[in-house]
Short mmCIF file of C-alpha atoms and ligand atoms in Angstrom, two decimals:
data_model
loop_
_atom_site.label_atom_id
_atom_site.label_comp_id
_atom_site.label_asym_id
_atom_site.label_seq_id
_atom_site.Cartn_x
_atom_site.Cartn_y
_atom_site.Cartn_z
CA UNK A 1 -12.81 16.38 29.38
CA UNK A 2 -9.38 14.88 29.38
CA UNK A 3 -6.68 16.74 27.51
CA UNK A 4 -4.60 13.94 26.09
CA UNK A 5 -1.01 14.40 24.85
CA UNK A 6 -1.03 15.44 21.18
CA UNK A 7 1.65 14.95 18.52
CA UNK A 8 1.56 17.73 15.92
CA UNK A 9 3.29 16.74 12.68
CA UNK A 10 4.43 19.71 10.63
CA UNK A 11 4.16 21.81 13.78
CA UNK A 12 6.88 24.19 12.52
CA UNK A 13 4.82 25.05 9.44
CA UNK A 14 2.26 27.79 8.89
CA UNK A 15 -0.98 26.11 9.99
CA UNK A 16 0.70 23.53 12.26
CA UNK A 17 2.44 26.19 14.33
CA UNK A 18 -0.87 27.97 14.92
CA UNK A 19 -2.40 24.65 16.01
CA UNK A 20 0.48 24.20 18.46
CA UNK A 21 -0.27 27.65 19.92
CA UNK A 22 -4.01 26.89 20.17
CA UNK A 23 -3.34 23.55 21.90
CA UNK A 24 -0.84 25.08 24.28
CA UNK A 25 -3.15 28.03 25.07
CA UNK A 26 -5.91 25.48 25.77
CA UNK A 27 -3.75 23.48 28.18
CA UNK A 28 -3.14 20.39 26.01
CA UNK A 29 0.24 18.63 26.33
CA UNK A 30 1.85 18.95 22.89
CA UNK A 31 4.93 17.64 21.08
CA UNK A 32 6.08 18.46 17.55
CA UNK A 33 7.74 16.49 14.77
CA UNK A 34 8.85 18.40 11.67
CA UNK A 35 11.62 17.74 9.17
CA UNK A 36 12.05 21.49 8.58
CA UNK A 37 11.84 21.02 4.82
CA UNK A 38 9.40 23.92 4.82
CA UNK A 39 8.88 24.76 8.46
CA UNK A 40 10.80 27.14 10.70
CA UNK A 41 12.06 25.99 14.07
CA UNK A 42 11.49 29.46 15.59
CA UNK A 43 7.72 29.21 15.04
CA UNK A 44 7.56 26.48 17.70
CA UNK A 45 7.58 27.84 21.26
CA UNK A 46 10.80 26.90 23.13
CA UNK A 47 8.96 24.99 25.83
CA UNK A 48 7.31 22.61 23.33
CA UNK A 49 9.32 19.37 22.80
CA UNK A 50 10.57 19.32 19.21
CA UNK A 51 11.80 16.38 17.10
CA UNK A 52 13.55 17.06 13.82
CA UNK A 53 12.55 14.25 11.47
CA UNK A 54 10.06 12.77 9.07
CA UNK A 55 6.65 11.27 9.83
CA UNK A 56 7.64 8.51 7.41
CA UNK A 57 10.31 7.42 9.91
CA UNK A 58 8.30 4.79 11.77
CA UNK A 59 11.02 4.16 14.37
CA UNK A 60 11.19 7.87 15.21
CA UNK A 61 7.44 8.39 15.58
CA UNK A 62 7.09 5.17 17.58
CA UNK A 63 9.74 6.49 19.98
CA UNK A 64 7.93 9.85 20.23
CA UNK A 65 4.60 8.12 20.96
CA UNK A 66 6.16 6.18 23.83
CA UNK A 67 8.25 9.01 25.24
CA UNK A 68 5.33 11.48 25.40
CA UNK A 69 2.40 9.09 25.95
CA UNK A 70 0.81 10.39 22.72
CA UNK A 71 -2.90 9.62 22.41
CA UNK A 72 -3.81 11.92 19.53
CA UNK A 73 -2.19 13.19 16.35
CA UNK A 74 -2.77 16.33 14.35
CA UNK A 75 -1.18 15.56 11.02
CA UNK A 76 -0.16 18.68 9.06
CA UNK A 77 3.17 17.57 7.57
CA UNK A 78 3.03 17.38 3.79
CA UNK A 79 3.55 19.17 0.50
CA UNK A 80 1.04 21.84 -0.47
CA UNK A 81 1.88 23.62 -3.73
CA UNK A 82 -0.62 22.74 -6.46
CA UNK A 83 1.48 23.56 -9.58
CA UNK A 84 4.47 21.74 -8.09
CA UNK A 85 2.25 18.69 -7.58
CA UNK A 86 1.54 18.66 -11.31
CA UNK A 87 5.27 18.72 -12.11
CA UNK A 88 6.32 16.27 -9.41
CA UNK A 89 3.31 14.02 -8.75
CA UNK A 90 5.37 11.19 -7.31
CA UNK A 91 6.85 13.53 -4.69
CA UNK A 92 3.31 14.46 -3.67
CA UNK A 93 2.10 10.87 -3.40
CA UNK A 94 5.22 10.07 -1.36
CA UNK A 95 5.10 13.09 0.96
CA UNK A 96 1.33 13.14 1.42
CA UNK A 97 -0.03 9.65 0.88
CA UNK A 98 2.89 7.28 1.52
CA UNK A 99 4.19 9.24 4.53
CA UNK A 100 0.68 9.29 5.98
CA UNK A 101 0.48 5.54 5.54
CA UNK A 102 3.68 5.16 7.60
CA UNK A 103 2.36 7.49 10.30
CA UNK A 104 -1.05 5.82 10.54
CA UNK A 105 0.57 2.36 10.62
CA UNK A 106 2.83 3.39 13.50
CA UNK A 107 -0.15 5.01 15.25
CA UNK A 108 -2.25 1.83 14.96
CA UNK A 109 0.63 -0.29 16.27
CA UNK A 110 1.03 2.06 19.25
CA UNK A 111 -2.73 2.24 19.90
CA UNK A 112 -3.02 5.99 19.33
CA UNK A 113 -6.74 6.75 19.65
CA UNK A 114 -7.40 9.88 17.57
CA UNK A 115 -6.04 11.22 14.28
CA UNK A 116 -6.91 14.61 12.81
CA UNK A 117 -5.86 15.08 9.23
CA UNK A 118 -5.16 18.26 7.33
CA UNK A 119 -7.20 17.96 4.14
CA UNK A 120 -8.20 20.49 1.54
CA UNK A 121 -10.96 21.91 -0.63
CA UNK A 122 -8.80 20.66 -3.53
CA UNK A 123 -10.45 17.25 -3.03
CA UNK A 124 -13.54 18.72 -4.72
CA UNK A 125 -11.68 19.80 -7.87
CA UNK A 126 -13.67 22.35 -9.88
CA UNK A 127 -17.11 22.07 -8.26
CA UNK A 128 -20.30 22.51 -10.23
CA UNK A 129 -21.95 24.54 -7.51
CA UNK A 130 -21.13 26.60 -4.45
CA UNK A 131 -21.35 26.55 -1.51
CA UNK A 132 -19.74 23.11 -1.51
CA UNK A 133 -21.21 20.49 0.75
CA UNK A 134 -19.03 17.71 2.24
CA UNK A 135 -21.02 15.10 0.34
CA UNK A 136 -20.57 16.76 -3.05
CA UNK A 137 -18.46 14.85 -5.60
CA UNK A 138 -14.77 14.49 -4.81
CA UNK A 139 -13.07 14.90 -8.19
CA UNK A 140 -9.62 16.40 -7.62
CA UNK A 141 -8.04 18.01 -10.67
CA UNK A 142 -4.41 17.84 -9.53
CA UNK A 143 -2.10 15.38 -7.74
CA UNK A 144 -2.14 17.52 -4.59
CA UNK A 145 -5.90 17.09 -4.15
CA UNK A 146 -5.72 13.43 -5.13
CA UNK A 147 -2.91 12.70 -2.67
CA UNK A 148 -4.99 14.21 0.16
CA UNK A 149 -8.18 12.42 -0.87
CA UNK A 150 -6.35 9.08 -0.88
CA UNK A 151 -5.23 9.71 2.68
CA UNK A 152 -8.78 10.53 3.72
CA UNK A 153 -9.91 7.22 2.25
CA UNK A 154 -7.09 5.34 3.94
CA UNK A 155 -8.09 6.85 7.29
CA UNK A 156 -11.73 5.95 6.75
CA UNK A 157 -10.89 2.31 6.05
CA UNK A 158 -8.26 2.05 8.80
CA UNK A 159 -10.56 3.65 11.40
CA UNK A 160 -13.23 1.05 10.55
CA UNK A 161 -10.77 -1.78 11.16
CA UNK A 162 -8.77 -0.46 14.13
CA UNK A 163 -9.62 1.18 17.45
CA UNK A 164 -9.12 4.84 16.56
CA UNK A 165 -11.33 7.59 15.21
CA UNK A 166 -10.37 10.29 12.74
CA UNK A 167 -11.22 13.72 11.50
CA UNK A 168 -10.49 15.14 8.06
CA UNK A 169 -10.62 18.92 7.96
CA UNK A 170 -10.97 20.29 4.45
CA UNK A 171 -9.50 23.76 4.47
CA UNK A 172 -10.60 26.48 2.12
CA UNK A 173 -8.27 29.52 1.78
CA UNK A 174 -6.22 29.94 4.94
CA UNK A 175 -4.68 33.35 5.60
CA UNK A 176 -3.71 35.83 8.31
CA UNK A 177 -1.44 35.30 11.28
CA UNK A 178 -1.56 34.86 15.04
CA UNK A 179 -3.18 38.08 16.39
CA UNK A 180 -0.54 38.10 19.17
CA UNK A 181 2.24 38.06 16.58
CA UNK A 182 3.73 34.72 17.65
CA UNK A 183 3.50 33.03 14.24
CA UNK A 184 2.57 33.62 10.62
CA UNK A 185 3.43 32.60 7.11
CA UNK A 186 7.16 32.74 6.47
CA UNK A 187 6.79 32.46 2.73
CA UNK A 188 9.64 30.84 0.91
CA UNK A 189 8.30 31.40 -2.60
CA UNK A 190 4.83 32.64 -1.69
CA UNK A 191 1.96 31.93 -4.06
CA UNK A 192 -1.10 32.82 -1.97
CA UNK A 193 -2.99 36.01 -2.67
CA UNK A 194 -3.09 37.59 0.80
CA UNK A 195 0.54 36.75 1.51
CA UNK A 196 1.61 38.22 -1.81
CA UNK A 197 -0.50 41.33 -1.31
CA UNK A 198 0.98 41.80 2.19
CA UNK A 199 4.49 41.47 0.75
CA UNK A 200 3.62 44.12 -1.86
CA UNK A 201 2.17 46.39 0.84
CA UNK A 202 5.44 46.39 2.82
CA UNK A 203 7.54 46.95 -0.30
CA UNK A 204 8.89 43.44 -0.85
CA UNK A 205 7.15 43.35 -4.22
CA UNK A 206 6.34 45.97 -6.77
CA UNK A 207 2.76 44.89 -7.51
CA UNK A 208 0.16 42.15 -7.28
CA UNK A 209 -0.85 40.35 -10.46
CA UNK A 210 -4.58 39.73 -10.69
CA UNK A 211 -4.88 36.37 -12.41
CA UNK A 212 -7.88 36.62 -14.71
CA UNK A 213 -10.57 39.28 -14.97
CA UNK A 214 -12.98 37.42 -17.26
CA UNK A 215 -14.36 34.78 -14.91
CA UNK A 216 -18.13 34.37 -14.67
CA UNK A 217 -18.28 36.26 -11.37
CA UNK A 218 -19.66 39.74 -10.56
CA UNK A 219 -16.31 41.56 -10.97
CA UNK A 220 -14.68 38.97 -13.25
CA UNK A 221 -12.11 37.77 -10.68
CA UNK A 222 -12.07 34.47 -8.80
CA UNK A 223 -14.03 34.01 -5.60
CA UNK A 224 -12.62 32.23 -2.56
CA UNK A 225 -13.64 31.58 1.04
CA UNK A 226 -10.84 32.97 3.25
CA UNK A 227 -10.50 31.72 6.83
CA UNK A 228 -8.23 33.21 9.50
CA UNK A 229 -5.49 30.75 10.46
CA UNK A 230 -6.20 31.20 14.18
CA UNK A 231 -9.89 30.38 13.65
CA UNK A 232 -8.77 27.30 11.75
CA UNK A 233 -6.41 26.33 14.58
CA UNK A 234 -9.28 26.74 17.08
CA UNK A 235 -11.42 24.48 14.86
CA UNK A 236 -8.75 21.78 15.17
CA UNK A 237 -8.89 21.95 18.94
CA UNK A 238 -12.70 21.76 18.82
CA UNK A 239 -12.47 18.78 16.46
CA UNK A 240 -10.05 17.04 18.79
CA UNK A 241 -12.44 17.61 21.69
CA UNK A 242 -15.17 15.96 19.64
CA UNK A 243 -12.99 12.96 18.74
CA UNK A 244 -12.00 12.41 22.36
CA UNK A 245 -15.55 12.81 23.67
CA UNK A 246 -17.12 10.59 21.00
CA UNK A 247 -14.66 7.79 20.24
CA UNK A 248 -17.18 6.01 18.00
CA UNK A 249 -17.61 8.94 15.63
CA UNK A 250 -15.48 10.26 12.80
CA UNK A 251 -15.66 13.74 11.35
CA UNK A 252 -15.24 15.00 7.80
CA UNK A 253 -15.79 18.72 7.68
CA UNK A 254 -15.25 21.79 5.52
CA UNK A 255 -13.41 24.64 7.20
CA UNK A 256 -14.41 28.06 5.92
CA UNK A 257 -16.71 30.93 6.75
CA UNK A 258 -19.18 30.13 3.96
CA UNK A 259 -18.56 33.56 2.50
CA UNK A 260 -17.02 34.24 -0.91
CA UNK A 261 -14.76 37.19 -1.70
CA UNK A 262 -13.30 38.15 -5.05
CA UNK A 263 -9.62 38.86 -5.67
CA UNK A 264 -10.46 42.56 -6.07
CA UNK A 265 -12.38 42.63 -2.78
CA UNK A 266 -9.34 41.16 -1.02
CA UNK A 267 -7.07 43.76 -2.61
CA UNK A 268 -9.47 46.54 -1.54
CA UNK A 269 -9.11 45.27 2.02
CA UNK A 270 -5.31 45.36 1.74
CA UNK A 271 -5.51 48.94 0.51
CA UNK A 272 -7.70 49.90 3.48
CA UNK A 273 -5.28 48.31 5.93
CA UNK A 274 -2.21 49.72 4.26
CA UNK A 275 -3.42 53.28 3.77
CA UNK A 276 -1.79 53.52 0.34
CA UNK A 277 -3.00 51.35 -2.55
CA UNK A 278 -0.97 48.37 -3.67
CA UNK A 279 -0.30 48.44 -7.41
CA UNK A 280 -2.46 45.92 -9.34
CA UNK A 281 -1.55 44.43 -12.68
CA UNK A 282 -4.26 42.64 -14.59
CA UNK A 283 -2.90 39.38 -15.95
CA UNK A 284 -3.96 36.19 -17.69
CA UNK A 285 -5.81 33.46 -15.84
CA UNK A 286 -3.59 31.11 -13.82
CA UNK A 287 -3.91 27.52 -15.00
CA UNK A 288 -6.13 25.31 -12.88
CA UNK A 289 -7.97 28.03 -10.90
CA UNK A 290 -11.67 27.22 -10.45
CA UNK A 291 -13.83 30.40 -10.66
CA UNK A 292 -15.44 29.92 -7.26
CA UNK A 293 -14.67 27.92 -4.12
CA UNK A 294 -16.93 28.58 -1.17
CA UNK A 295 -17.57 26.21 1.72
CA UNK A 296 -20.87 25.24 3.12
CA UNK A 297 -19.86 25.40 6.77
CA UNK A 298 -23.19 24.19 8.17
CA UNK A 299 -21.60 20.95 9.39
CA UNK A 300 -18.67 22.79 10.97
CA UNK A 301 -21.06 25.04 12.90
CA UNK A 302 -23.27 22.11 13.84
CA UNK A 303 -20.63 19.60 14.94
CA UNK A 304 -17.94 21.75 16.51
CA UNK A 305 -17.95 23.94 19.60
CA UNK A 306 -16.59 26.66 17.39
CA UNK A 307 -17.54 30.08 16.11
CA UNK A 308 -15.35 32.42 14.06
CA UNK A 309 -13.44 34.88 16.22
CA UNK A 310 -11.74 36.73 13.34
CA UNK A 311 -14.34 36.25 10.65
CA UNK A 312 -13.94 39.27 8.45
CA UNK A 313 -11.49 40.00 5.72
CA UNK A 314 -10.20 43.21 7.28
CA UNK A 315 -9.11 41.30 10.39
CA UNK A 316 -7.42 38.59 8.34
CA UNK A 317 -5.60 41.18 6.27
CA UNK A 318 -4.65 43.30 9.29
CA UNK A 319 -2.96 40.30 10.95
CA UNK A 320 -1.28 39.22 7.71
CA UNK A 321 0.10 42.71 7.29
CA UNK A 322 1.36 43.12 10.83
CA UNK A 323 3.13 39.72 10.56
CA UNK A 324 4.74 40.92 7.33
CA UNK A 325 6.07 43.94 9.24
CA UNK A 326 7.40 41.60 11.95
CA UNK A 327 9.27 39.62 9.28
CA UNK A 328 10.87 42.82 7.98
CA UNK A 329 12.33 43.51 11.40
CA UNK A 330 13.85 40.06 11.80
N1 UDP B 1 -4.33 35.21 -7.14
C1 UDP B 1 -4.02 36.36 -7.85
N2 UDP B 1 -2.75 36.84 -7.76
C2 UDP B 1 -1.78 36.26 -7.02
C3 UDP B 1 -2.12 35.08 -6.28
C4 UDP B 1 -3.40 34.59 -6.38
O1 UDP B 1 -4.86 36.93 -8.56
O2 UDP B 1 -0.63 36.74 -7.00
C5 UDP B 1 -5.70 34.68 -7.22
C6 UDP B 1 -5.76 33.25 -7.72
O3 UDP B 1 -5.82 33.23 -9.13
C7 UDP B 1 -7.03 32.76 -7.08
C8 UDP B 1 -7.11 33.54 -5.77
O4 UDP B 1 -6.23 34.66 -5.93
O5 UDP B 1 -8.14 33.13 -7.84
C9 UDP B 1 -6.64 32.72 -4.58
O6 UDP B 1 -5.41 32.13 -4.92
P1 UDP B 1 -4.44 31.49 -3.84
O7 UDP B 1 -3.18 31.08 -4.52
O8 UDP B 1 -4.30 32.45 -2.68
O9 UDP B 1 -5.24 30.24 -3.28
P2 UDP B 1 -5.92 29.00 -4.05
O10 UDP B 1 -7.38 29.32 -4.11
O11 UDP B 1 -5.27 28.85 -5.38
O12 UDP B 1 -5.64 27.84 -3.12
#
């Protein structure tokens, strides 16, 4: 199998930086573009070529393609905060949909052969049933999910008309950190449960608010499918292998473990890892939270040369917590 040069957009961000590590560990030539609006330069290893700029800058990405002989793209750059997308929808359509259009146009012009796109379970909206299958209705309930779904559609149509294939990876709840401590979530204004709980465990916060205890679930709190960020990064490498080996096929796939955990179960895991319990405060529901999001990962297991390496909540939480300690020492 040939390991073609890969451009990682958003490679200084949380998931992108883990993908860079997975590619590098697997021997793939890799180059990063990131405008550092949310990313951190220090998450990208020094030996990886780094370009500070936007994927919407067609001249810049065209230069990068030529300079590094790029044949594949992993496209992570974008905006990811759901409530912000409701307040600033046009920013989300610009940063996620319009910027992707610029990137894909430049890629087509430069004959880049493979594009992997960072999509989300938010494309399903509030699903009627779990586990969610890839073919279930795509009815996003916020601009974030809609902006990602539009890009998926654009890729589908463009891949049918031009000589490239694509993958859209729909992430469920991504958490944890590189088990070797090389990267993790930096958290400017964290909103995600495990990150917040880890911050509370190391004393950066006083408590964790549990948003809603009256959902129609066994313990009344929301259920999510948490996947370790390094397992997700490995899934990207496996997906890229598939795209390069089967240039006539595309791939749309859920990324999760197919296992649901409640907010309280996650907090129990934090308490186990931390030794002392983190203070919980029961609060109102957070607007827009569906009661349950769990992936069917049958397709992921079937299509990809991939199996979870860190597939239990205690491992995810352990790595999130040790990264939080690393951040304290910085
Ligand atoms: N959550 C919570 N307290 C927090 C952050 C999140 O109770 O401080 C809950 C949230 O309501 C949801 C689940 O944890 O039910 C996962 O939320 P998160 O923001 O991590 O991911 P999402 O599923 O919204 O993408």
